[in-house]
Coordinates of C-alpha atoms in Angstrom, one line a residue:
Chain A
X1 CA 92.3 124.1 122.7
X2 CA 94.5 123.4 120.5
X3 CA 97.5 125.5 119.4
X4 CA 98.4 126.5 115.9
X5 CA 102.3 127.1 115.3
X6 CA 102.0 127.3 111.9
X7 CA 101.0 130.9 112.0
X8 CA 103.7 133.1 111.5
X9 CA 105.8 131.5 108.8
X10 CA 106.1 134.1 106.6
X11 CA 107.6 136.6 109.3
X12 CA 111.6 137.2 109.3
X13 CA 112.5 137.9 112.4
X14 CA 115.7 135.8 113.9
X15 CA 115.3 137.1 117.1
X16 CA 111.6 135.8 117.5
X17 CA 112.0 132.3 118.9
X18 CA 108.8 131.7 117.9
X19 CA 109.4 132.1 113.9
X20 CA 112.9 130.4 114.3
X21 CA 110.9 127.2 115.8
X22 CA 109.2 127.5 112.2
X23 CA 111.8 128.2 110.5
X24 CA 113.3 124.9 111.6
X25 CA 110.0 122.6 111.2
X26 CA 109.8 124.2 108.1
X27 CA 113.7 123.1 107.2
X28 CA 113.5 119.8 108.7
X29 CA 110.1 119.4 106.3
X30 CA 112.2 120.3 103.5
X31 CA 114.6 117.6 104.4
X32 CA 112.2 115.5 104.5
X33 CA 111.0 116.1 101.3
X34 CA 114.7 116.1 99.9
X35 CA 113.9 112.2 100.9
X36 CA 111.9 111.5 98.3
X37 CA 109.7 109.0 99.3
X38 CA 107.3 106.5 97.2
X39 CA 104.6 103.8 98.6
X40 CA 103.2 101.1 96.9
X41 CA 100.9 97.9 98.1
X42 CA 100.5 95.3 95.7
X43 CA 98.6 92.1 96.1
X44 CA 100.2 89.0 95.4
X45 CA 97.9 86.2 94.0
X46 CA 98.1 82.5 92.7
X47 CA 96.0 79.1 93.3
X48 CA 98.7 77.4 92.4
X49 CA 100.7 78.9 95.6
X50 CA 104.2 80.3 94.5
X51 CA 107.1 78.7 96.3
X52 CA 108.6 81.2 99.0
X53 CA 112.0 80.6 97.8
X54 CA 110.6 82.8 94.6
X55 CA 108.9 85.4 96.3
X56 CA 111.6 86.0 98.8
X57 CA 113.8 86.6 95.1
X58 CA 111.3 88.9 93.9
X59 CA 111.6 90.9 97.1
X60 CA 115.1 90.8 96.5
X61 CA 114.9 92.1 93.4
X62 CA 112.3 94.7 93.6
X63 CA 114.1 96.7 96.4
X64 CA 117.5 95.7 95.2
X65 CA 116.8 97.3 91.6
X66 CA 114.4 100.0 92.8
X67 CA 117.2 101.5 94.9
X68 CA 119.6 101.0 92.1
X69 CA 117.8 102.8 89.9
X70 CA 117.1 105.5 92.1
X71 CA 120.7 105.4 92.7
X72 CA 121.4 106.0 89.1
X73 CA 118.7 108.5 88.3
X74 CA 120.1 111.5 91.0
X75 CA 119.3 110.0 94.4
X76 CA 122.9 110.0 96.5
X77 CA 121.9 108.1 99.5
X78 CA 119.3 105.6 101.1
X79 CA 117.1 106.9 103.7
X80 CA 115.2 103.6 104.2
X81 CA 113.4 101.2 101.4
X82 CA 112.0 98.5 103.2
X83 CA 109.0 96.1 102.4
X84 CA 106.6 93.9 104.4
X85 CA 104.5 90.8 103.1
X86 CA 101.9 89.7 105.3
X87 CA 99.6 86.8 104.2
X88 CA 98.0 84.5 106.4
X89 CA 100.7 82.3 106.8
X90 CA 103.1 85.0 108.6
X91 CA 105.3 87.9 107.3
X92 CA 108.7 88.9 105.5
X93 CA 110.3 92.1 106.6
X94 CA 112.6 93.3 104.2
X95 CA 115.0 96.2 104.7
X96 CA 117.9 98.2 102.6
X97 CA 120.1 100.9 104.8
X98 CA 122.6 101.1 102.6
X99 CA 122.8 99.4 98.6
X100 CA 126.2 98.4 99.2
X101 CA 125.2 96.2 102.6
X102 CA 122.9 92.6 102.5
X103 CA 119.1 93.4 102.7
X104 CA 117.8 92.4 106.0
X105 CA 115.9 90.3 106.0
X106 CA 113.1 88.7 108.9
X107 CA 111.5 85.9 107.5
X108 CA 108.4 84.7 109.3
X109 CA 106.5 83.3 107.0
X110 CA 105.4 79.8 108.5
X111 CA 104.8 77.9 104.9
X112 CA 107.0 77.1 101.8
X113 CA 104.2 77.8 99.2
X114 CA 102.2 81.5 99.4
X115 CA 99.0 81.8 97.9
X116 CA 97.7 84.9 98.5
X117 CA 99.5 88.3 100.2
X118 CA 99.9 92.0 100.5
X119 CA 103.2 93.2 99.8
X120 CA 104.1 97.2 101.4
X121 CA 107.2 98.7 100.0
X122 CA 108.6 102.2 101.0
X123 CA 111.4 103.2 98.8
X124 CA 112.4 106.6 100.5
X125 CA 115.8 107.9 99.5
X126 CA 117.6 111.7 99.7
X127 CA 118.2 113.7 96.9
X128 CA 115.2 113.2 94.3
X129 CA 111.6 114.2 94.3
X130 CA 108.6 111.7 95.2
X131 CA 107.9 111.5 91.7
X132 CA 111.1 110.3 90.3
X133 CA 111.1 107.9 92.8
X134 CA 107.5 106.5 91.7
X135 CA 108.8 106.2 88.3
X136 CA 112.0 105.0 88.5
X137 CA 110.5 102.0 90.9
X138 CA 106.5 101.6 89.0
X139 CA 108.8 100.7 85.9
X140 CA 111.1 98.1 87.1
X141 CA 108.1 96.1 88.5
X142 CA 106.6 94.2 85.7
X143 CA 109.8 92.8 84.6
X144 CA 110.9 91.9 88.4
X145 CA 107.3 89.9 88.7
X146 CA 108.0 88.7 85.2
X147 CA 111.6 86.9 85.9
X148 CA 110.1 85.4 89.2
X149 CA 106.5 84.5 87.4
X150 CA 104.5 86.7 90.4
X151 CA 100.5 87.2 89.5
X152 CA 99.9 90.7 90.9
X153 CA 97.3 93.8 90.9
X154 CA 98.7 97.3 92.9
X155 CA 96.2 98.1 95.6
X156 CA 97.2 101.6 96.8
X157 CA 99.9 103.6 95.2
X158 CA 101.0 106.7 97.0
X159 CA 103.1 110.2 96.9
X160 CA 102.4 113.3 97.6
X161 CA 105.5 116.1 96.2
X162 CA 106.3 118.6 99.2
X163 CA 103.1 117.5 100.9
X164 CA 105.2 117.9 104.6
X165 CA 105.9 121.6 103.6
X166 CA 102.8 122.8 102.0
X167 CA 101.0 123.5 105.7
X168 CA 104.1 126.1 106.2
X169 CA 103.2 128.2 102.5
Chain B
X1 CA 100.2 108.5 131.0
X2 CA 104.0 108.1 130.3
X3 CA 105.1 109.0 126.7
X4 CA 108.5 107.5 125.9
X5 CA 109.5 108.6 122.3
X6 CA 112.5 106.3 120.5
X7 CA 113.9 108.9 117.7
X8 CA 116.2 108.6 115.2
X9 CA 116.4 109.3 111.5
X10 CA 115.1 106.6 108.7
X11 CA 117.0 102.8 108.9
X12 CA 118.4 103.9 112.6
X13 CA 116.8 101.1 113.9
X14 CA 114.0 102.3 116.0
X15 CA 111.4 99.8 115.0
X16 CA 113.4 96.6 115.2
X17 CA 114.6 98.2 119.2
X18 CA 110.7 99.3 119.9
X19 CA 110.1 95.6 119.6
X20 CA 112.9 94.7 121.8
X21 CA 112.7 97.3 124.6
X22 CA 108.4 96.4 124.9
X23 CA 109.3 92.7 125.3
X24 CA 111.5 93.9 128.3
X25 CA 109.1 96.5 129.9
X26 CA 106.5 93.8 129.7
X27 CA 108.4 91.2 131.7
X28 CA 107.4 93.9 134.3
X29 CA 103.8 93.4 133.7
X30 CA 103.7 96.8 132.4
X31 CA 100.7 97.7 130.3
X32 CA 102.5 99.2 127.1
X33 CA 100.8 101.0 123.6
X34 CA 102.6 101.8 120.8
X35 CA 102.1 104.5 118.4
X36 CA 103.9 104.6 115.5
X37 CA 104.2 107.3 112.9
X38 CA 105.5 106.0 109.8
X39 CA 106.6 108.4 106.5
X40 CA 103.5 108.5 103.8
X41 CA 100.4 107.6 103.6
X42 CA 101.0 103.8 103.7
X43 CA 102.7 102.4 106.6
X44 CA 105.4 99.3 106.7
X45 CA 106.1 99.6 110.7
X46 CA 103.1 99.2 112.0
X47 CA 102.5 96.0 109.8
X48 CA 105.7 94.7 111.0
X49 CA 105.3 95.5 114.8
X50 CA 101.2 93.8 114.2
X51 CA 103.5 90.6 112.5
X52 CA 105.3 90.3 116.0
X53 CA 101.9 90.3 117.6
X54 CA 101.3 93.4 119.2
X55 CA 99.1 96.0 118.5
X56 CA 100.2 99.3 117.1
X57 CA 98.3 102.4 116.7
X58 CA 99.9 104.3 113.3
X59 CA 99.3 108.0 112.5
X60 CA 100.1 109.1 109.0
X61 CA 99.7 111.8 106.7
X62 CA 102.3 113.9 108.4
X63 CA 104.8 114.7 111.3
X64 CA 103.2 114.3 114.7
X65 CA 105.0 116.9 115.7
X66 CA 103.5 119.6 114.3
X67 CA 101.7 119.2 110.7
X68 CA 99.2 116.5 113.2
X69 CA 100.1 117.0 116.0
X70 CA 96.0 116.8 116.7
X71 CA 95.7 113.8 115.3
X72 CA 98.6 112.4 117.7
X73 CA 97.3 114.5 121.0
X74 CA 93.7 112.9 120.4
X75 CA 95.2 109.5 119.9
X76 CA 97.0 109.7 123.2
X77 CA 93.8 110.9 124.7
X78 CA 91.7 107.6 123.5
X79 CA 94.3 105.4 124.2
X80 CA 94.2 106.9 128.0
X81 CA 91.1 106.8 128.0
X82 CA 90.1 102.9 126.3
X83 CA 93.4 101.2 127.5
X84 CA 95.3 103.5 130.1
X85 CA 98.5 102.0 129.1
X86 CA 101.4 102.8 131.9
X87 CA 103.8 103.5 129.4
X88 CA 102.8 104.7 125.6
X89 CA 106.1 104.3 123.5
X90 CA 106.3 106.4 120.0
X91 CA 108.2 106.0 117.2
X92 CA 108.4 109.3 115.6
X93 CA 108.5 108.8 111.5
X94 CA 111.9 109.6 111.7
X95 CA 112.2 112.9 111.1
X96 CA 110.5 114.5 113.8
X97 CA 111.1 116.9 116.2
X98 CA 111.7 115.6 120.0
X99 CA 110.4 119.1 121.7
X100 CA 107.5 119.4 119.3
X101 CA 107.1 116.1 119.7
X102 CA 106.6 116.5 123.9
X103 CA 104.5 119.7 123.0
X104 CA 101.7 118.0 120.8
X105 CA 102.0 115.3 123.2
X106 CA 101.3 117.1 125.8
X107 CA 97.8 118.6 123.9
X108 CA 96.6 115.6 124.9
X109 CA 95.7 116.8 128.6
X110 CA 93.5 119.3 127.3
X111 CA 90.9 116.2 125.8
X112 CA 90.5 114.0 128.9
X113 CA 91.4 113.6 132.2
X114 CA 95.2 112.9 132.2
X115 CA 98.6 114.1 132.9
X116 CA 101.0 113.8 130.0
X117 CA 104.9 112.8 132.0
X118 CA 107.8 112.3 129.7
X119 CA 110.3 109.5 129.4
X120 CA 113.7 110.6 128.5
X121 CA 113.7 111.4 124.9
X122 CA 115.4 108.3 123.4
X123 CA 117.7 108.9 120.3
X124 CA 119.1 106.3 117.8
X125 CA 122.2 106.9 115.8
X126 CA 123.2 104.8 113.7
X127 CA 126.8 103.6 113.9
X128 CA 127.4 101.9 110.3
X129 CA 126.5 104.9 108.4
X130 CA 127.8 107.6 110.3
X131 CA 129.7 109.4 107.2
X132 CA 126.6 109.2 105.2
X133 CA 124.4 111.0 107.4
X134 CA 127.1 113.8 108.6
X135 CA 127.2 114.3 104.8
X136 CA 123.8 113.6 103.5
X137 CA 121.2 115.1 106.6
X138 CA 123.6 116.3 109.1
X139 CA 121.1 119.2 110.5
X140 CA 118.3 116.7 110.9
X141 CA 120.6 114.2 112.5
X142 CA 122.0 117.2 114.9
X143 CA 118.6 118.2 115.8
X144 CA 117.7 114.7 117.1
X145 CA 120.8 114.4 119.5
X146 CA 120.2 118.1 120.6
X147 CA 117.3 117.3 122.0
X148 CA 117.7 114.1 123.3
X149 CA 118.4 112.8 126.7
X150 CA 120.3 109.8 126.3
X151 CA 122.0 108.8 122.8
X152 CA 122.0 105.1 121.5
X153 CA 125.0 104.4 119.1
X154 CA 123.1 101.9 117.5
X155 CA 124.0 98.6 115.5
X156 CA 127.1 98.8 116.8
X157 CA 127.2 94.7 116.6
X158 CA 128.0 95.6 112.8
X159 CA 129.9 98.7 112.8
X160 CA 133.6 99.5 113.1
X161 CA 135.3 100.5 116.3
X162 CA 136.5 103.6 114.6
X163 CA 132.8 104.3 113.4
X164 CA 131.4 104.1 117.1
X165 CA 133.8 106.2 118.3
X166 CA 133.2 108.7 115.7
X167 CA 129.2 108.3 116.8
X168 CA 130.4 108.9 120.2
X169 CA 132.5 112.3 119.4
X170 CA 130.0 113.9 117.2
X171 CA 127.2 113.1 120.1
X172 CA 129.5 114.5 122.5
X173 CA 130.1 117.6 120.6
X174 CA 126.3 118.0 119.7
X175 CA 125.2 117.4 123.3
X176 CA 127.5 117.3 125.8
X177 CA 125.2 116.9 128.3
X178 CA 123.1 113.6 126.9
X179 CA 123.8 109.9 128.1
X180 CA 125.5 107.9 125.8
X181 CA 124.7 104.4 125.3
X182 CA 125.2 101.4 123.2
X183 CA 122.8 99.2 121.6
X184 CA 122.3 95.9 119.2
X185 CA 118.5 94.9 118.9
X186 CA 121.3 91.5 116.9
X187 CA 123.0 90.8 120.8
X188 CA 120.1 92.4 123.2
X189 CA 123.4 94.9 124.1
X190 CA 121.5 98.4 125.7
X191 CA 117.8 96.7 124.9
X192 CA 117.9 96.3 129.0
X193 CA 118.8 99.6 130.0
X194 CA 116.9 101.6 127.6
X195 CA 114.0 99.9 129.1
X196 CA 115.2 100.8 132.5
X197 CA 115.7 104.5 131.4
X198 CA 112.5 104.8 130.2
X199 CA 110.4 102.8 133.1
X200 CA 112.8 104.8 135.9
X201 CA 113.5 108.1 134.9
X202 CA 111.4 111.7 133.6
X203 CA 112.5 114.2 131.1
X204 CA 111.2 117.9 132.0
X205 CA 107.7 118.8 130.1
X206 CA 107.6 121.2 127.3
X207 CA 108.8 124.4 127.7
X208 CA 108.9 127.3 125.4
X209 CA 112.0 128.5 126.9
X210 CA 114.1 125.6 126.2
X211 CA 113.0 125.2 122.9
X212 CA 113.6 128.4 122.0
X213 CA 117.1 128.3 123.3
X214 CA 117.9 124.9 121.2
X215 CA 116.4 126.5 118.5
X216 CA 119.1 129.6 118.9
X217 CA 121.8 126.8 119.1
X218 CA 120.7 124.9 116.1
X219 CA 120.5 128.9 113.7
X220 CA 124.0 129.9 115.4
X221 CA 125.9 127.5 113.2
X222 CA 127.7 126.3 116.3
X223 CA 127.2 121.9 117.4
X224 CA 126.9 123.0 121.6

């Protein structure tokens, strides 16, 4: 059977190792959630094929000034914003530790022209909300695709404000 | 079933090492699943373990250690059960907890026929942003090495001398008593012996008592 630990949360007793094990998930949720974190898939479309030189700048780009703007609009560190692009050709990892390093990058992508993909970007930074995050990275997208000429249509756009600590209230 | 969990907070390197430290165990002829819990709803890490061609199962919609810790226990349970993998490696989403982590784990016994054994508890820190993370998330960082059995200074191809001994010194005052080791998934540097670690050695099951008693640690202010 399986065991709830979510049960007493609302006690205060400090002694009562069981409420300080909730106390902690419920602080480690909460500094989770002080990582904001945003989701977005987009799918990346052309019969013309887009030349990979192009769409590994407009990966670039979208983290690069996603984390910037973040950066500017309260966030004070990077937890992780990374991005994968699979299409049938192969993949390319990106990844962004720190604003100040290079993005790693992982390029497998066997082909010099992509016709069809699914790009997966995290941008999950400390210090603002899920929501700010979505904004400050939906509204640099269009212009990013626009300076590198990407076709694209967002598939699945996720975030979910507090969701890790709303099990504990 | 052997559960070896890699932890360590977000960018610490755990996926790009998961990939490293399978390719090793399998050399061995060892049959290896991966479970991978990634933050949110949409996951990047599985996708990029599935690009370098092996199979991932991903749990998401919350911590495995707790908020789905069904969700994880009955994964286990069906992996057992459809691919009895010698060795099931986890990467935790980054901010879980290793104890709750071998607890819902160990959930898993109560759905099928199994016994749950533990690897030691693997944790990643990562060397080139040491200051950040002291500053930024330093109780989630703590509670990581508390509870880990061996500590990887990780990255340490790219980080300063003066920032892995820094790694080294906060471990040591978090944890005296974990195993310190260094890693680069960039030279292969630790990849072996993490493998070894984890195909060699136990960690002791979930106990109530010992979480309890890092819990005490982590609310008394104090780092031992």
């Amino acid at each position: 059977m399986m065991h709830d630990d979510h049960d007493d949360h609302d006690h205060d007793d400090h002694d009562d190792p069981t409420v300080e094990g909730s106390r902690l998930h419920l602080e480690i949720h909460r500094a989770v959630d002080e990582l904001g974190k945003y989701a977005i898939e987009i799918r990346i479309k052309s019969q013309r094929g887009i030349p990979k030189k192009d769409i590994l700048g407009f990966i670039e780009d979208l983290m690069r000034i996603a984390t910037k703007n973040c950066l500017d609009h309260g966030a004070d560190m990077v937890g992780h914003v990374k991005s994968i692009l699979i299409s049938e050709d192969g993949s390319i990892m990106s990844s962004i530790v720190d604003y100040d390093a290079a993005t790693k990058v992982k390029d497998d992508m066997g082909t010099d022209t992509v016709y069809e993909g699914v790009l997966t970007l995290h941008v999950i930074v400390h210090g603002i909300w899920d929501d700010v995050i979505r904004d400050h990275t939906k509204e640099i997208l269009p212009g990013v695709a626009k300076k590198w000429k990407i076709p694209y249509e967002i598939v699945a756009d996720y975030f979910d404000m507090e969701k890790s600590i709303e099990h504990h209230q | 079933m052997k559960i070896a969990q890699i932890a360590g907070f977000l960018g610490s390197g755990k996926t790009t090492a998961l990939l490293k430290i399978v390719a090793e165990l399998r050399k061995k002829d060892y049959r290896i699943a991966i479970v991978v819990n990634d933050v949110g709803e949409i996951g990047v890490d599985a996708k990029f373990i599935e690009a370098n061609g092996l199979k991932a199962r991903e749990i998401s919609g919350g911590c495995i250690c707790c908020q789905i810790a069904g969700s994880f226990a009955e994964t286990l349970a069906k992996l057992h059960d459809s691919f009895n993998p010698d060795i099931t490696i986890v990467e935790p989403s980054g901010v879980a907890i290793p104890w709750g982590l071998k607890r819902a784990a160990e959930y898993s016994e109560a759905k099928t026929e199994m016994v749950i054994e533990h690897a030691p508890v693997i944790t990643l820190v990562d060397a080139t942003r040491i200051d950040m993370l002291i500053r930024a998330v330093r109780r989630l960082v703590e509670t990581q090495i508390r509870e880990a059995d061996v500590c990887f200074i990780n990255k340490v191809d790219s980080a300063t001398p003066e920032s892995i001994a820094k790694c080294e010194s906060f471990i040591k005052d978090i944890n005296p008593r974990a195993e310190i080791g260094r890693m680069s998934s960039e030279t292969g540097e630790g990849i072996a012996l993490a493998a070894e670690i984890i195909e060699s050695r136990v960690s002791p099951r979930y106990d109530d008592a010992v979480e309890a008693e890092l819990l005490k640690k982590q609310y008394s202010g104090g780092g031992k």
